[in-house]
Tab-separated table of C-alpha atoms in Angstrom:
chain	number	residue	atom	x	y	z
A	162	UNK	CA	-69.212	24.778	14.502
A	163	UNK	CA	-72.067	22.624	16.311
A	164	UNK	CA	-74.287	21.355	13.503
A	165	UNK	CA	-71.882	21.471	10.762
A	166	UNK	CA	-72.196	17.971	9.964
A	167	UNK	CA	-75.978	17.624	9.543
A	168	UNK	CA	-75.413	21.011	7.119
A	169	UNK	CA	-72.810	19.735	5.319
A	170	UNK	CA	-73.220	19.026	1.731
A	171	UNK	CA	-72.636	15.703	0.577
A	172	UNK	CA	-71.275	15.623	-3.304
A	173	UNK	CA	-74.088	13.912	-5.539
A	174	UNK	CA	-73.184	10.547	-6.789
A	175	UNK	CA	-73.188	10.645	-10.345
A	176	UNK	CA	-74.352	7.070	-12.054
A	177	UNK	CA	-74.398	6.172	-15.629
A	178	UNK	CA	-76.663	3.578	-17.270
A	179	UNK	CA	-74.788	0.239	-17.670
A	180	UNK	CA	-74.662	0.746	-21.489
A	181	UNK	CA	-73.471	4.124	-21.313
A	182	UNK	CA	-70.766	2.868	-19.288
A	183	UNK	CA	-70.051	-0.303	-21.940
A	184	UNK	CA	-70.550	1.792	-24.871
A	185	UNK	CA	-68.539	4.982	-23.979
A	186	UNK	CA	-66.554	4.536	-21.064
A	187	UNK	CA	-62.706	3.664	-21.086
A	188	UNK	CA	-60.886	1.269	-19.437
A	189	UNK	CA	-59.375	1.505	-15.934
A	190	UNK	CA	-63.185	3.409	-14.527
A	191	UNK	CA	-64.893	2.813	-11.536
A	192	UNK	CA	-68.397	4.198	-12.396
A	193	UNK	CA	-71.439	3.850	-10.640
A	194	UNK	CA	-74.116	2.578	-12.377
A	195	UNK	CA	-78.108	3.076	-12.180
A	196	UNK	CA	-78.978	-0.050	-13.616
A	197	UNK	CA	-76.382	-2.427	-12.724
A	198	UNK	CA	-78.501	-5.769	-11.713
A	199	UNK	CA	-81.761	-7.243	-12.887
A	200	UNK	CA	-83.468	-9.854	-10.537
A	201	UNK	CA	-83.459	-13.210	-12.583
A	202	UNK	CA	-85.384	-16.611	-11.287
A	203	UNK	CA	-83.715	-20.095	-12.240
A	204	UNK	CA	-85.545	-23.502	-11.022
A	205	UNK	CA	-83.594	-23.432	-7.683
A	206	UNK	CA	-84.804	-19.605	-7.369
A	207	UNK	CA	-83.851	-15.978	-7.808
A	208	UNK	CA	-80.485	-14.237	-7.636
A	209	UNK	CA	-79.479	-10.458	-8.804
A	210	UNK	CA	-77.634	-10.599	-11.746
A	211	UNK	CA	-75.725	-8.156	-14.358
A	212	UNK	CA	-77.564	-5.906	-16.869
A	213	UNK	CA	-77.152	-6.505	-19.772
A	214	UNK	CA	-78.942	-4.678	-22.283
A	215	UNK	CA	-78.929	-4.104	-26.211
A	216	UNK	CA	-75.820	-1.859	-26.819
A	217	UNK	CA	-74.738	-0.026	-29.718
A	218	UNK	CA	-71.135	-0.123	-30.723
A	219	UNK	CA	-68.820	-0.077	-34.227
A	220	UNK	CA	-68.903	-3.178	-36.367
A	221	UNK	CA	-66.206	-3.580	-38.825
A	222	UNK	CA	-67.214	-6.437	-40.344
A	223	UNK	CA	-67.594	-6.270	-44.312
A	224	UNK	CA	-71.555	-6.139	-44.131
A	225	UNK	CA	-71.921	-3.898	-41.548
A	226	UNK	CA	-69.080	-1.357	-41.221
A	227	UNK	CA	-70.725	1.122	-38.660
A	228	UNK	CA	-72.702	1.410	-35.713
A	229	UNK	CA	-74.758	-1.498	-35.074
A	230	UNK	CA	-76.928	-3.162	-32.180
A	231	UNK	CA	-75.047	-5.731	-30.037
A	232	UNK	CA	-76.112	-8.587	-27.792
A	233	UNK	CA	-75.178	-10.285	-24.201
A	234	UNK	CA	-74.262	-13.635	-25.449
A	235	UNK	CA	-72.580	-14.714	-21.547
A	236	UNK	CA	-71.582	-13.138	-18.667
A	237	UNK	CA	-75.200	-12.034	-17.800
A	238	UNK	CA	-75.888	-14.984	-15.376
A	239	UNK	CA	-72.715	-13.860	-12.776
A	240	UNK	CA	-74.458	-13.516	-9.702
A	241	UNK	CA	-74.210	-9.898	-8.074
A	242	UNK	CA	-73.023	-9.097	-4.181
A	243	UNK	CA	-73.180	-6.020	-1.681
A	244	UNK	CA	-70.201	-7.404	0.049
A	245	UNK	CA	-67.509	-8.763	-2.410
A	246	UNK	CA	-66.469	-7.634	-6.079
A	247	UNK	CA	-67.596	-10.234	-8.268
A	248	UNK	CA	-65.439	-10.328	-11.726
A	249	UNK	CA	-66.393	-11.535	-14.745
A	250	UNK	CA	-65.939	-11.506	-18.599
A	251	UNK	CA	-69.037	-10.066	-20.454
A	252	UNK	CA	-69.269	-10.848	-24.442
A	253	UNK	CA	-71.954	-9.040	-26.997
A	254	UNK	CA	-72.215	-10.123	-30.366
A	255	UNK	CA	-73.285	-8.132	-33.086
A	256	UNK	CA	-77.001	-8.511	-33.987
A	257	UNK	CA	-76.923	-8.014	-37.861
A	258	UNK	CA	-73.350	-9.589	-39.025
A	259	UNK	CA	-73.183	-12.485	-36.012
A	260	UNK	CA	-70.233	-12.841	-36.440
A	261	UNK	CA	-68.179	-9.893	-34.984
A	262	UNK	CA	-68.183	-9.800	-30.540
A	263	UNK	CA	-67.188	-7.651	-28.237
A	264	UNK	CA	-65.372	-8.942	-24.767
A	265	UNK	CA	-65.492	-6.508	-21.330
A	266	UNK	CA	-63.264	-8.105	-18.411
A	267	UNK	CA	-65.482	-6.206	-14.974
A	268	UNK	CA	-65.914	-6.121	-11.588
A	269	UNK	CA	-68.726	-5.185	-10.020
A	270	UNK	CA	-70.366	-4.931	-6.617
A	271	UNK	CA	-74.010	-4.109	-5.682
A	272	UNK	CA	-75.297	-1.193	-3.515
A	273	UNK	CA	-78.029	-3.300	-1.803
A	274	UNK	CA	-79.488	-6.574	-2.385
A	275	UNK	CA	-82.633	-4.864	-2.908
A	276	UNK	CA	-81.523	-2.437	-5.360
A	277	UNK	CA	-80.219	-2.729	-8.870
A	278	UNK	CA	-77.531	0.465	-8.170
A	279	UNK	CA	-74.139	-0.222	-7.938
A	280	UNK	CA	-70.245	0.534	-8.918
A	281	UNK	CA	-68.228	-1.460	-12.084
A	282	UNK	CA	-64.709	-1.311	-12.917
A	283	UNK	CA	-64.152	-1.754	-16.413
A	284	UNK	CA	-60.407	-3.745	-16.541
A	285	UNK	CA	-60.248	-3.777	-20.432
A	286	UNK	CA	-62.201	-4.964	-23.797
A	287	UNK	CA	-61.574	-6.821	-26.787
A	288	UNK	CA	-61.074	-5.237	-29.549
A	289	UNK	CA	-60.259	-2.643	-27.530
A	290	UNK	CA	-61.771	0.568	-26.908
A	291	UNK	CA	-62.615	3.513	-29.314
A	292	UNK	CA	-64.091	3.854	-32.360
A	293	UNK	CA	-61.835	2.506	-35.182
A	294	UNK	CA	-59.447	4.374	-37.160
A	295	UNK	CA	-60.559	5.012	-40.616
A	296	UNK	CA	-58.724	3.718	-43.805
A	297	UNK	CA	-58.010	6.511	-44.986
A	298	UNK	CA	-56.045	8.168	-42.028
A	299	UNK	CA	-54.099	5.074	-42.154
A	300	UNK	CA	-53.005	5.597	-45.504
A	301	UNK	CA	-52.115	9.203	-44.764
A	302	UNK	CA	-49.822	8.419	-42.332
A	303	UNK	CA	-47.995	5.341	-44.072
A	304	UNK	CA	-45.356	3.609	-42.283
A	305	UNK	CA	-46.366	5.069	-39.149
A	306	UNK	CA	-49.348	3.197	-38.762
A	307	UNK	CA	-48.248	1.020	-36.084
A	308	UNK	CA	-46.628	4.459	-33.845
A	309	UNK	CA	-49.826	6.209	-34.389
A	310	UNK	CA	-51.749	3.167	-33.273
A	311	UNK	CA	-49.753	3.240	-30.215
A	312	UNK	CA	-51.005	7.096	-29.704
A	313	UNK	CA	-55.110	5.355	-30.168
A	314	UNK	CA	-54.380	2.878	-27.340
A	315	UNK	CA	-52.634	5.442	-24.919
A	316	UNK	CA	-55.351	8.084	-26.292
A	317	UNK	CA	-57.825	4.930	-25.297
A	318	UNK	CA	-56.488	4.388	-21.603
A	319	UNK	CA	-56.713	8.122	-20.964
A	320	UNK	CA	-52.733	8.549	-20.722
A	321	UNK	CA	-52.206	12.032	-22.148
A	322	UNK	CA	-48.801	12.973	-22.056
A	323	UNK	CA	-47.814	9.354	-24.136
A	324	UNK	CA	-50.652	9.745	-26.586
A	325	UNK	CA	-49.685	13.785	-27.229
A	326	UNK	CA	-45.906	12.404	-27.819
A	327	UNK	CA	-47.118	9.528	-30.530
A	328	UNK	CA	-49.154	11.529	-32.516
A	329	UNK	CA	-46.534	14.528	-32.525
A	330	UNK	CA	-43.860	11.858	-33.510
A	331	UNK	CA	-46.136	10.695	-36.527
A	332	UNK	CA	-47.347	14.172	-37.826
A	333	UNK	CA	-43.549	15.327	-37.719
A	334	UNK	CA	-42.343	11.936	-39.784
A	335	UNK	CA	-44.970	12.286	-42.496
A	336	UNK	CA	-44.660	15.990	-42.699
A	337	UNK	CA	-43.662	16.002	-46.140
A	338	UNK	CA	-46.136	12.836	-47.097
A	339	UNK	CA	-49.319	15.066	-45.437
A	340	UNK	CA	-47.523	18.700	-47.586
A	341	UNK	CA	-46.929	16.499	-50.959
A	342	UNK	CA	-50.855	15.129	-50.806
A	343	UNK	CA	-52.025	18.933	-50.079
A	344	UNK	CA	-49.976	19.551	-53.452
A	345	UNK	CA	-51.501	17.450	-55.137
A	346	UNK	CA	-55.237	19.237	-54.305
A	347	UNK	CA	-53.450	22.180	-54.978
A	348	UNK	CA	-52.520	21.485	-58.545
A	349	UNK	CA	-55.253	20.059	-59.297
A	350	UNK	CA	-57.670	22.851	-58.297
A	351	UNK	CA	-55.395	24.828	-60.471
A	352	UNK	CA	-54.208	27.238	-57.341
A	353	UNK	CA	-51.768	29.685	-57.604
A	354	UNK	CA	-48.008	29.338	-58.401
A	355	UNK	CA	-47.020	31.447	-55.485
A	356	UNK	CA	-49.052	29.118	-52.911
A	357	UNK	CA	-47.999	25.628	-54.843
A	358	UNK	CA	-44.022	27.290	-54.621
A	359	UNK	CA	-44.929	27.950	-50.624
A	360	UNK	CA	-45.747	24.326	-49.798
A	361	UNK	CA	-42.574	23.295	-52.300
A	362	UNK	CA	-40.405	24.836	-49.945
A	363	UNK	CA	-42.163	23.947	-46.838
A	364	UNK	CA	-41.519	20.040	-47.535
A	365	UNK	CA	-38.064	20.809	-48.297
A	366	UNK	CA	-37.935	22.840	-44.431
A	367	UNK	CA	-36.474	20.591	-42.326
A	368	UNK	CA	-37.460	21.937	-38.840
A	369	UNK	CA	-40.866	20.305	-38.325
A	370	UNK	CA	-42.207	24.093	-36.706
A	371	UNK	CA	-40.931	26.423	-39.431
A	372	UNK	CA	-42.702	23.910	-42.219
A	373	UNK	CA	-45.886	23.813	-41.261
A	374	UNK	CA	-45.392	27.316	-40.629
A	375	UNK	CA	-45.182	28.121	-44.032
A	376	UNK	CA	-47.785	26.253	-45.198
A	377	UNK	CA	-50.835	27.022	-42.731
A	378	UNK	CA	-51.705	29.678	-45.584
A	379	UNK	CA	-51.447	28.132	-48.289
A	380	UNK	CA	-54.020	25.796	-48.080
A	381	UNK	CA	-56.794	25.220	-51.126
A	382	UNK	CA	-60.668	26.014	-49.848
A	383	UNK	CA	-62.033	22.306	-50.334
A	384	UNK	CA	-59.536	21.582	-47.199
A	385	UNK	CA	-60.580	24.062	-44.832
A	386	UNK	CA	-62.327	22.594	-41.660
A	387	UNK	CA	-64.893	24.572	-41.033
A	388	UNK	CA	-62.932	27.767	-42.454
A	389	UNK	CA	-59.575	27.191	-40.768
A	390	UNK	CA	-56.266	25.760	-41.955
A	391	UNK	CA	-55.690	22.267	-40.482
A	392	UNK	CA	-52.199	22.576	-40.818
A	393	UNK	CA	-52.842	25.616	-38.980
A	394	UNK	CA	-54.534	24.186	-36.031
A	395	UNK	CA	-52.266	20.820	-36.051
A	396	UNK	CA	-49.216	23.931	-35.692
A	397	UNK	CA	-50.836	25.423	-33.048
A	398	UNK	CA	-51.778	22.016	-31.144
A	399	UNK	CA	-48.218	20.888	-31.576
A	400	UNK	CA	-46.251	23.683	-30.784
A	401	UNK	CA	-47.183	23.108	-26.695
A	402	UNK	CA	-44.650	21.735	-24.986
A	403	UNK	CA	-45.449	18.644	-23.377
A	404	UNK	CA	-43.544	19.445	-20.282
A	405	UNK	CA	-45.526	22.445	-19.708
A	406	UNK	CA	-49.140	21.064	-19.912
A	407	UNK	CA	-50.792	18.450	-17.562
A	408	UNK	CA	-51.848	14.807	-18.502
A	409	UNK	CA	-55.529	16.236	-19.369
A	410	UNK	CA	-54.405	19.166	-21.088
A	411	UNK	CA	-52.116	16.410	-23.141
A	412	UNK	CA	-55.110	14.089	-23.640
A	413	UNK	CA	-57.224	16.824	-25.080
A	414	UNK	CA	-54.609	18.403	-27.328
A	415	UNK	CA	-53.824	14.674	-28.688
A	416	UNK	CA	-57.395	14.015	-29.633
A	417	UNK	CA	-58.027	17.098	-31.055
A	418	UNK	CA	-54.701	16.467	-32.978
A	419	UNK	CA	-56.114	12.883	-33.913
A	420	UNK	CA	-59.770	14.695	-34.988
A	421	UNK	CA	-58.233	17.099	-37.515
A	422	UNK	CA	-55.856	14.541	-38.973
A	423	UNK	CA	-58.190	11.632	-39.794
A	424	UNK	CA	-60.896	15.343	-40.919
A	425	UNK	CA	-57.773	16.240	-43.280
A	426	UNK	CA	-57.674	12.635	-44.595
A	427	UNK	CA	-60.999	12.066	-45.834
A	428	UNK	CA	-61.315	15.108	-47.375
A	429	UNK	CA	-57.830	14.646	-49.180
A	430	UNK	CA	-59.066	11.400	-50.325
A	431	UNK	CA	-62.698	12.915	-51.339
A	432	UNK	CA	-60.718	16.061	-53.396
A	433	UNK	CA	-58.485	13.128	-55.045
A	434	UNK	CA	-60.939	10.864	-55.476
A	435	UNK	CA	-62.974	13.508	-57.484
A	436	UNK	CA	-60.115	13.972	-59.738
A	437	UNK	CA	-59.877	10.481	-60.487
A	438	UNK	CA	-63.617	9.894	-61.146
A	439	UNK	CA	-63.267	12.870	-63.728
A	440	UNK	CA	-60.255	11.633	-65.751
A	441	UNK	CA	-61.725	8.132	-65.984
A	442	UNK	CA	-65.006	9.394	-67.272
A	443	UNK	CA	-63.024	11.789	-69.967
A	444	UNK	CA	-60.673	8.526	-70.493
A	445	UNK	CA	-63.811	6.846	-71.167
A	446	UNK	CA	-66.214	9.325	-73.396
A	447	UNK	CA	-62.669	10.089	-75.598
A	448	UNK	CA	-62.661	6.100	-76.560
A	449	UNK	CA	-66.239	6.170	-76.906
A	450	UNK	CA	-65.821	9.307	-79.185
A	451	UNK	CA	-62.990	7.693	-81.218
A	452	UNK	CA	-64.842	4.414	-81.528
């Protein structure tokens, strides 16, 4: 036993870069970071204060709507300590709208004065965290919106099992909604009557299991993701039961459920879309033809 604590392997401390950790990391971390200070010098002297680098994060503002550079606009100047958390509010602004901002509530402490290592707790953001949820998926879902938005912000703050049980709620209350859209593709790709009678009677199945079910084969080729059914997969996903998996296994299984879904909603509203661009240009070379 003599020796064994000189041998002993201490675990390697991971650190992220302090825009890593705004950009990608969730609330309710404590991450240590590589970069955390910078040494600035005011007229009265110097003092370690926060990084705070260019970041890249989602825009939604009408002239952007995507991934754009942000900027510190105040926070930066909070002094840094080895001894105390120091906590702060940090707010970027986006660089090409100026107009949209971004608010982190932290707390951070320093490894050494002479270093610019240290750890950050991130307590929250505004708008909150994640990339947004697109239009489209919104639409899907309906008069869910504001339950599946609930799913996001539990999906967001890592809790699993809550997230899991908000999405499973949504996909079972627009079960018909999601069928009658894939119906629509159907007919309008000019698929057979046996599959378009299959996905009939799955929206009339009322036990949420048994529909989708019926359907997973029945789905028309421009839906596929990546070759496989999404009904398929969103079956599989939510036939676990919640009280047999653990909070991870539930946060993974909800994210993959939110993935496919918002997947299955754009290219619904591409295959729709297509069909509507092609009767308005026949709507509009018959009038030209008749004119």
């Amino acid at each position: 036993m003599s020796g064994q604590s000189t041998d002993e392997v201490k675990e390697e401390i991971e650190y992220q870069t302090i825009a890593e950790f705004l950009e990608s990391t969730p609330p309710n971390q404590l991450i240590y970071i590589s970069d955390l200070s910078v040494w600035k010098v005011y007229a009265y002297g110097g003092r370690n204060c926060m990084c705070a680098p260019e970041i890249q994060l989602h825009c939604d503002h009408e002239n952007c709507n995507g991934i754009r550079f942000f900027r510190c606009v105040s926070g930066d100047e909070n002094p840094l300590k080895t001894n105390e958390y120091k906590f702060f509010y940090v707010k970027y602004r986006c660089s090409n709208c100026q107009r949209v901002e971004k608010t982190f509530s932290l707390a951070a402490k320093l490894d050494s004065n002479s270093e610019p290592q240290g750890v950050c707790y991130k307590f929250g953001e505004l708008p909150t965290y994640g990339p947004p949820v697109s239009p489209k998926l919104i639409k899907l879902i309906g008069t869910d919106r504001d339950e599946f938005l609930k799913g996001r912000r539990c999906e967001n703050q890592g809790l699993g099992v809550g997230s899991f049980i908000y999405y499973r709620r949504v996909v079972e209350k627009q079960k018909n909604r999601i069928l009658e859209q894939i119906i629509k593709v159907s007919e309008k790709i000019g698929a057979s009557e046996e599959k378009i009678h299959i996905l009939n009677n799955a929206v009339k199945e009322t036990q949420f299991s048994k529909a989708l079910d019926m359907a997973k084969d029945s789905m028309p080729e421009s839906l596929l993701i990546n070759g496989h059914s999404p009904i398929l997969l969103l079956h599989g996903a939510l036939s676990e039961g919640v009280h047999e998996l653990t909070d991870e296994q539930c946060l993974e299984l909800a994210g993959n459920i939110r993935i496919v879904l918002s997947e299955l909603s754009e290219r619904l509203s591409q295959a729709l879309k297509d069909e509507a661009d092609l009767n308005k240009a026949l709507s509009s070379l018959m009038n030209k033809k008749k004119g």
